[in-house]
Coordinates of C-alpha atoms and ligand atoms in Angstrom, one line a residue:
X1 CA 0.0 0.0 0.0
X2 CA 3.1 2.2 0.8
X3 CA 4.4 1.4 -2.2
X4 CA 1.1 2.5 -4.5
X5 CA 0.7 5.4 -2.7
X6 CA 4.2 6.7 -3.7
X7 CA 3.6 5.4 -6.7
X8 CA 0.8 7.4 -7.4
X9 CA 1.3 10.5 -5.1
X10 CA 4.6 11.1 -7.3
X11 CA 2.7 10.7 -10.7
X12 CA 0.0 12.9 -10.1
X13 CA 2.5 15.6 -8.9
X14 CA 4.8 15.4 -12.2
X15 CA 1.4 15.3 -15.0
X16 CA 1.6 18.3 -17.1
X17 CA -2.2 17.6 -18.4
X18 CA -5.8 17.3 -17.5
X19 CA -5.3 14.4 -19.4
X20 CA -2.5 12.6 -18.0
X21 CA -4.4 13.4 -14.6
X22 CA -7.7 11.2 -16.3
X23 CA -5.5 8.5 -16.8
X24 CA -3.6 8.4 -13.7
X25 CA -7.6 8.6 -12.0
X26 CA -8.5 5.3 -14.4
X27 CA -5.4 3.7 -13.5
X28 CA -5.7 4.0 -9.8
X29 CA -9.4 4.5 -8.3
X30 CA -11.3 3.7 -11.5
X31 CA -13.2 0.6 -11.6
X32 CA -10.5 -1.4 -12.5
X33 CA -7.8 0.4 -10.9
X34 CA -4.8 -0.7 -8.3
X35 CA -6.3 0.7 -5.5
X36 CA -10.4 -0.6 -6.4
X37 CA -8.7 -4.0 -7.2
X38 CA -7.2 -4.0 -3.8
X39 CA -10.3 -3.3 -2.0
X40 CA -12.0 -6.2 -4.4
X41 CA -9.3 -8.4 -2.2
X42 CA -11.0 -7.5 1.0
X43 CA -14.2 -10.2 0.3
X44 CA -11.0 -12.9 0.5
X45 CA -9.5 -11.8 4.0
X46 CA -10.4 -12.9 7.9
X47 CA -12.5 -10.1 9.8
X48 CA -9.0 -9.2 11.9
X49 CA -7.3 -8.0 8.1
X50 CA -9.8 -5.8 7.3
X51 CA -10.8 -4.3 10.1
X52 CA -6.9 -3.3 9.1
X53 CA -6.9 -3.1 5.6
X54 CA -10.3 -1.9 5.2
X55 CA -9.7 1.8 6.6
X56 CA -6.2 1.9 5.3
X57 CA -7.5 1.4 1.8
X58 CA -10.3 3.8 1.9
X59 CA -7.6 6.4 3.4
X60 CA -5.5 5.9 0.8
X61 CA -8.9 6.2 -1.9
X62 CA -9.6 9.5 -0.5
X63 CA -6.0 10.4 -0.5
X64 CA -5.5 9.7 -4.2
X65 CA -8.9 11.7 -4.8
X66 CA -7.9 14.4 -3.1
X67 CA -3.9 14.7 -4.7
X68 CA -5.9 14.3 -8.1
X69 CA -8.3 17.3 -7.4
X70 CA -5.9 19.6 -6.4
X71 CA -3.9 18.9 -8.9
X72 CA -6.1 19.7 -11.6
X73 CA -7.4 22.4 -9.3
X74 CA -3.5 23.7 -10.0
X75 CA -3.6 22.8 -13.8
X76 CA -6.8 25.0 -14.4
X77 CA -5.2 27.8 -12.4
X78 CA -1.9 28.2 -14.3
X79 CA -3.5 27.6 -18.1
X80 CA -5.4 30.7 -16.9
X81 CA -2.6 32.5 -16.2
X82 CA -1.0 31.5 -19.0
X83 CA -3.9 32.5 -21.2
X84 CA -3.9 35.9 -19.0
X85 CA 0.0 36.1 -20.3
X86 CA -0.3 35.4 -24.0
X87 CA -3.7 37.1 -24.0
X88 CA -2.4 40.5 -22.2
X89 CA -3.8 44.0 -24.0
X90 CA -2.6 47.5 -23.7
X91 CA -5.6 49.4 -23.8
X92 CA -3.4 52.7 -23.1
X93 CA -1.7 51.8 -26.4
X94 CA -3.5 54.9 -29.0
X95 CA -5.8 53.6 -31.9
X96 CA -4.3 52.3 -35.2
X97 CA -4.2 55.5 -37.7
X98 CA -5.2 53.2 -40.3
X99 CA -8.5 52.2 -38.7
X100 CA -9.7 55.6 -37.8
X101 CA -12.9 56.8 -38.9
X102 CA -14.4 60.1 -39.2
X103 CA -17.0 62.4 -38.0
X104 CA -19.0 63.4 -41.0
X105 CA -19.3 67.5 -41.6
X106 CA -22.5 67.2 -41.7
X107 CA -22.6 65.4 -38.5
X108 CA -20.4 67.9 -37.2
X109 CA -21.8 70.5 -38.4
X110 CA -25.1 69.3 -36.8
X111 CA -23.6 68.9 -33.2
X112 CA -22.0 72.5 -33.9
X113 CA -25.8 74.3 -34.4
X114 CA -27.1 72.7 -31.9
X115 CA -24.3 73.7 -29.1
X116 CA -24.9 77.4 -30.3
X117 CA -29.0 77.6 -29.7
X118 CA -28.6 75.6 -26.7
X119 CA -26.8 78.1 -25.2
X120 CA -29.5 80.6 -26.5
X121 CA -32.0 78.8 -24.8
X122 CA -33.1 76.2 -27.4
X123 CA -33.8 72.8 -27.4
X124 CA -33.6 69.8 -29.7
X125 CA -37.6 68.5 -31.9
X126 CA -37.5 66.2 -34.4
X127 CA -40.3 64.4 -36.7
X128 CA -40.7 61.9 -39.2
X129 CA -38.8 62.6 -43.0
X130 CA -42.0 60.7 -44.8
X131 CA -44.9 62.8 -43.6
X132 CA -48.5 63.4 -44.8
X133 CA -49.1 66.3 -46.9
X134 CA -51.1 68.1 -44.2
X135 CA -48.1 68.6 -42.0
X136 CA -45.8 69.4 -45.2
X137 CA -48.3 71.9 -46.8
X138 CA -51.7 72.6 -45.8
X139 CA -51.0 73.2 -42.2
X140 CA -48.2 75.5 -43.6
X141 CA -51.0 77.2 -45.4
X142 CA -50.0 75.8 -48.8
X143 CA -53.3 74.8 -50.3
X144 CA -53.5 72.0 -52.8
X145 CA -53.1 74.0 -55.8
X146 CA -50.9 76.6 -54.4
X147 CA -47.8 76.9 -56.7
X148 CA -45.6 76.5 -53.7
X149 CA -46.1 73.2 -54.1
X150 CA -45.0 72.5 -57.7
X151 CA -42.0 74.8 -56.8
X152 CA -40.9 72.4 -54.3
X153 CA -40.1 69.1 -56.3
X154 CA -41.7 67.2 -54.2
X155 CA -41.2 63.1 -54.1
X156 CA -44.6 61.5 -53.2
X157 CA -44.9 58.4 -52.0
X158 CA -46.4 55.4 -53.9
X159 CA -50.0 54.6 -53.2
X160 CA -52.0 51.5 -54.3
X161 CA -55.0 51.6 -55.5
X162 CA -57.8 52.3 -53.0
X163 CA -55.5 53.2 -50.1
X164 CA -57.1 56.3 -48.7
X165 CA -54.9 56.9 -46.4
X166 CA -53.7 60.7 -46.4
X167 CA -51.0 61.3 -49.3
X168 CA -47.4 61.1 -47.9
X169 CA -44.3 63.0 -48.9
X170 CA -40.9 62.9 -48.5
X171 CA -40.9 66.2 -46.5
X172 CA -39.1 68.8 -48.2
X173 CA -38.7 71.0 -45.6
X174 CA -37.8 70.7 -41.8
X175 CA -41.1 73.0 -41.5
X176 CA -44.0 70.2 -40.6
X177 CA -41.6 70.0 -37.3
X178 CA -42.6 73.5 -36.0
X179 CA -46.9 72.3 -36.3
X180 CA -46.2 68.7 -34.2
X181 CA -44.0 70.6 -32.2
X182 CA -46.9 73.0 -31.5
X183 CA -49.5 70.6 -31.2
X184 CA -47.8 68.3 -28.7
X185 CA -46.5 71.3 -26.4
X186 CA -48.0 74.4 -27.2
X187 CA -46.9 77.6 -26.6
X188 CA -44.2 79.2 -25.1
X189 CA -41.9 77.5 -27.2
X190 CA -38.2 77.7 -28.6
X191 CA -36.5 74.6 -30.7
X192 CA -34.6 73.4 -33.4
X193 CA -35.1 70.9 -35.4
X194 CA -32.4 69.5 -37.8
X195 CA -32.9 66.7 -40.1
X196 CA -33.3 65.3 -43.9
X197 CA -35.3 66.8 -46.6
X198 CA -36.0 66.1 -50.0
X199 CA -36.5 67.6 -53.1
X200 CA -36.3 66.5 -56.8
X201 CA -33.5 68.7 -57.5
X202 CA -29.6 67.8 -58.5
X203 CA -26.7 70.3 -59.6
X204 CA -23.5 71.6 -57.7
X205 CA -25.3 73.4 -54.8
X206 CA -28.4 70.6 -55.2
X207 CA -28.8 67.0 -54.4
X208 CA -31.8 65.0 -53.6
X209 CA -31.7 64.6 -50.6
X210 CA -30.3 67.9 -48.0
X211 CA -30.4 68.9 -44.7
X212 CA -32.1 71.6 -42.7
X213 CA -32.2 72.7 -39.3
X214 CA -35.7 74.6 -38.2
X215 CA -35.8 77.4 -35.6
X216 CA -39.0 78.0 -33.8
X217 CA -39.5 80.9 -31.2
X218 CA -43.2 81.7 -30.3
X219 CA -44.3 83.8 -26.9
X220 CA -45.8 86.8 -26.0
X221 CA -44.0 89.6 -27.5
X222 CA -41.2 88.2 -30.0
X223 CA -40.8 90.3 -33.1
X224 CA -38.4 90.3 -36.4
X225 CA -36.2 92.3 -34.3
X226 CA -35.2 88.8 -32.2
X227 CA -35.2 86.7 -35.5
X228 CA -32.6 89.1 -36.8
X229 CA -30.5 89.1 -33.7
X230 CA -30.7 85.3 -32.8
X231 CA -29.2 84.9 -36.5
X232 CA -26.6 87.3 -36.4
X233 CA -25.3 86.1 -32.9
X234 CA -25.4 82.2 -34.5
X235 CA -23.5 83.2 -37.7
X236 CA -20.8 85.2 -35.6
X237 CA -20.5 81.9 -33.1
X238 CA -20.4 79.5 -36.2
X239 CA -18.3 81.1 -38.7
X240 CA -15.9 82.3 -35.7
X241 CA -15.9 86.1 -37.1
X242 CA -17.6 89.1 -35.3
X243 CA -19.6 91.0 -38.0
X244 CA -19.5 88.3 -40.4
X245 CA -21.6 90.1 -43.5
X246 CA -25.0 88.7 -43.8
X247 CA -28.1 90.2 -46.4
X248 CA -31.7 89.8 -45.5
X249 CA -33.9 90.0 -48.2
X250 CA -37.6 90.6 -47.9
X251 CA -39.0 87.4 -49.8
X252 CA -42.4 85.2 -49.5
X253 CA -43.2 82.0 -48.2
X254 CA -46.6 81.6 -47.2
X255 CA -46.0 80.2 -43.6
X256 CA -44.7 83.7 -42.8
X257 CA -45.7 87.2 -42.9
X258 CA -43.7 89.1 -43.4
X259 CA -40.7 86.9 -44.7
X260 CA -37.0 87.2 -45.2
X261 CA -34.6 85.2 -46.9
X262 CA -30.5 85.7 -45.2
X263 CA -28.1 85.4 -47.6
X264 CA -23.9 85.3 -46.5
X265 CA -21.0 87.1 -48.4
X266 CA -19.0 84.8 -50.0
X267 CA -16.2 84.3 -52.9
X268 CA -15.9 81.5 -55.4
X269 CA -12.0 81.8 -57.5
X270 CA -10.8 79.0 -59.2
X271 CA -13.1 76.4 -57.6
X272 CA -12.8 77.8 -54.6
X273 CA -15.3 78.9 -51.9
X274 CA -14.6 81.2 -49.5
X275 CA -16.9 83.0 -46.9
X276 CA -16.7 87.0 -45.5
X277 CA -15.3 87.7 -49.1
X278 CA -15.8 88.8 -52.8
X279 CA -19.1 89.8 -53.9
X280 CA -20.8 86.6 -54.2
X281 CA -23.7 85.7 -51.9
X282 CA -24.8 82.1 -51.5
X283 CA -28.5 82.0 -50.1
X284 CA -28.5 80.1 -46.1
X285 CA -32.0 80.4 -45.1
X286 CA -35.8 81.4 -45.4
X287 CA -37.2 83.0 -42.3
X288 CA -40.0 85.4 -41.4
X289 CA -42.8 85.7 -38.4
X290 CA -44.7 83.2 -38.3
X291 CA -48.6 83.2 -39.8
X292 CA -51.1 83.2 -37.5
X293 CA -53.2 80.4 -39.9
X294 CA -50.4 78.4 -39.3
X295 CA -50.2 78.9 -35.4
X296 CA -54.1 78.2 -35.7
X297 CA -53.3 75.1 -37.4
X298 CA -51.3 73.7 -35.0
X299 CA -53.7 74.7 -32.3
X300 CA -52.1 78.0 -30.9
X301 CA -53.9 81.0 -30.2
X302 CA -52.8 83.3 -32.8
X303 CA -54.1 86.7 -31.0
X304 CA -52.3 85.5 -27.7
X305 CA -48.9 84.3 -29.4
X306 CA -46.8 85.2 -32.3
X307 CA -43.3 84.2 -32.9
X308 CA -40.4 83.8 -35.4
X309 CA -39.4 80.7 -37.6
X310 CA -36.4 79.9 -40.1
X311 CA -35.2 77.0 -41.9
X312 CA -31.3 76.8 -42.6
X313 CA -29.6 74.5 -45.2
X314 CA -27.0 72.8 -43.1
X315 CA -24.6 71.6 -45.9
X316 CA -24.7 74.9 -47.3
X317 CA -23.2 76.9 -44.3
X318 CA -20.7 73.3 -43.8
X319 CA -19.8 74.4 -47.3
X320 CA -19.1 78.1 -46.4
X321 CA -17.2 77.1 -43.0
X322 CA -15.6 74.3 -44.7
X323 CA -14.8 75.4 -48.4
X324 CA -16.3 73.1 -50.0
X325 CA -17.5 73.6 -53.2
X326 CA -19.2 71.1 -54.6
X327 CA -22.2 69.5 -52.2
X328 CA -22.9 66.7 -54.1
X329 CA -19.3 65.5 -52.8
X330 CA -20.7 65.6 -49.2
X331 CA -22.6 61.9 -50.3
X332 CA -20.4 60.3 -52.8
X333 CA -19.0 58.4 -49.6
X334 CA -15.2 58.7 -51.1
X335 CA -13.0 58.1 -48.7
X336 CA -9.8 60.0 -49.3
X337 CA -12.7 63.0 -49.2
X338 CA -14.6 61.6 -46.1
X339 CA -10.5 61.4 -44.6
X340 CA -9.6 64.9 -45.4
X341 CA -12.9 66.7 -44.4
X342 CA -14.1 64.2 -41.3
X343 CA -13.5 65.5 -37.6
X344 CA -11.8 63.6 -34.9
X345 CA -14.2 61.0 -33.4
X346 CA -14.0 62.6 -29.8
X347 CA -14.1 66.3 -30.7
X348 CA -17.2 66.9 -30.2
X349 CA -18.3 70.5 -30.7
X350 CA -18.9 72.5 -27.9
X351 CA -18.8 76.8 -26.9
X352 CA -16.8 76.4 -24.2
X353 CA -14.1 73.8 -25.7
X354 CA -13.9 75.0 -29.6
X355 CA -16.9 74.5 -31.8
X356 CA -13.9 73.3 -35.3
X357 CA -10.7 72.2 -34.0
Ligands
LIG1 N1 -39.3 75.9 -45.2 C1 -38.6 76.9 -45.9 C2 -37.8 76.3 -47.1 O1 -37.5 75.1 -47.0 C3 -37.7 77.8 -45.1 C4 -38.4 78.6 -44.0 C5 -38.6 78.0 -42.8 C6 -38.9 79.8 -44.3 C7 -39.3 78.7 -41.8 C8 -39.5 80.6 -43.4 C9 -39.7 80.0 -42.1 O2 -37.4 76.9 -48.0

């Protein structure tokens, strides 16, 4: 018994394996192992040997269990630390340059807009890019057979034959925002609301599909005096120059009376574009108070509220900050143009920190 115990005792300390360990358990407690053979033996001896035997086998059972548990309790342990080893990661090493991505301008551009209204006091709407025609247009007051609606290139959707469900647009302005806006909450209000538009429409300052961002102010006493103010103070905080030259315009857009549409100095030489320059002017935004039929139709009391509204392209002024001239490049998704006009993934925009590093 001495002698299998050392035997065994020695083996299971030098197996480098969980399965050298299996074998060693087969060989020695299994069911036809040394030790369970042995203890077959017992049936064969006089009471007086095993009352001996007996305990001193079962000892040396539990013994052999125990060596074999531990030892594969010490096996486990050191493959995990050698998997720990081989498997060690610097997270403090920086990223690969080759895998880093971009923050779209548009994106950026987005995040910078928003960061300026905030701090005026605005907050963030959105609403759905396929709409029904009400929101797009008739709450808007643009009848069915107002020409505002041909001028707008509209893409309807499909309908099948006997769906009467109301007609649905792709919205081609950020506009139908400012009515579910006002119909949820009412007034007092003051939000932006940037998003996707589209219009059949495609040359160097068109593409199909665009983005605009929506300003709505409405309370007690706000007058065209504000509107022109909150713009100037957003065009000097974006563009990063005091008294960046601007042009208002009176225009007409039948969700506002009276309207204006803001146009920014700019310079195009030799493909160039280039903004607080030259005597170019590339249009930004359609603005104006807004129409009491329209605060009616998003249930506000016209003669207790009035208010300003404006809807901004936001890849034309990322075009003017940016110098880019052509805006159908902004969607081609080429890369080497994606690598040179993306942001830094964890700049975002802010007053305080730098709204374009
Ligand atoms: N919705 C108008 C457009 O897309 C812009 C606008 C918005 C004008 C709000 C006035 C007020 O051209």
């Amino acid at each position: 018994m001495d002698d299998l115990r050392a035997k065994y005792i020695d083996l299971i300390a030098n197996a480098a394996d969980e399965a050298t360990l299996e074998d060693l358990r087969v060989k020695a407690v299994g069911k036809k192992g040394e030790i369970s053979l042995q203890m077959r033996e017992l049936g064969k001896m006089s009471p007086e040997e095993r009352q001996v035997a007996g305990p001193k086998l079962n000892a040396l059972k539990d013994e052999i269990n125990a060596a074999l548990g531990a030892k594969k309790a010490a096996l486990a342990d050191a493959a995990l630390n050698e998997r720990l080893r081989a498997e060690w990661l610097d997270v403090t090493l920086p990223v690969r340059a080759s895998r880093t991505g971009t923050i779209h301008p548009i994106s950026q551009v987005t995040e910078e807009i928003t960061a300026i209204f905030a701090d005026m006091g605005f907050s963030v709407a959105e609403g759905p890019q396929i709409d029904t025609d009400w929101y797009n247009f008739d709450a808007l007051n643009i009848p069915s057979h107002h020409p505002a609606r041909a001028e707008m290139d509209t893409f309807y959707m499909h309908r099948a034959e006997g769906d009467n469900r109301p007609p649905h647009v792709l919205r081609t302005h950020t506009s139908p925002v400012q009515i579910r806006h006002m119909e949820k909450y009412g007034a007092p209000c003051r939000v932006i609301a940037p998003g996707r538009v589209y219009r059949a429409d495609y040359d160097q300052t068109h593409t199909p599909m665009f983005h605009q961002v929506e300003g709505l102010a409405i309370d007690k006493d706000i007058s065209m005096a504000n509107l022109k103010w909150v713009l100037e103070e957003f065009f000097a905080a974006f563009f990063e120059i005091d008294g960046i030259k601007t042009r208002f315009r009176a225009s007409h857009f039948p969700f506002t009376e009276p309207s204006a549409e803001v146009d920014i100095q700019c310079s195009w030489v030799d493909g160039q574009l280039k903004i607080g320059e030259g005597d170019d002017w590339l249009e930004v935004l359609g603005s104006g108070m807004v129409h009491p039929k329209v605060l009616s139709a998003a249930g506000v009391n016209p003669d207790e509220w009035q208010g300003f509204a404006f809807g901004m392209g936001i890849d034309r002024i990322s075009m003017l900050k940016y110098g880019i001239p052509d805006l159908r490049a902004f969607f081609d998704s080429d890369l080497r143009w994606l690598r040179h006009y993306g942001f830094a993934s964890l700049d975002v925009p802010t007053l305080h920190g730098g709204l374009s590093r």
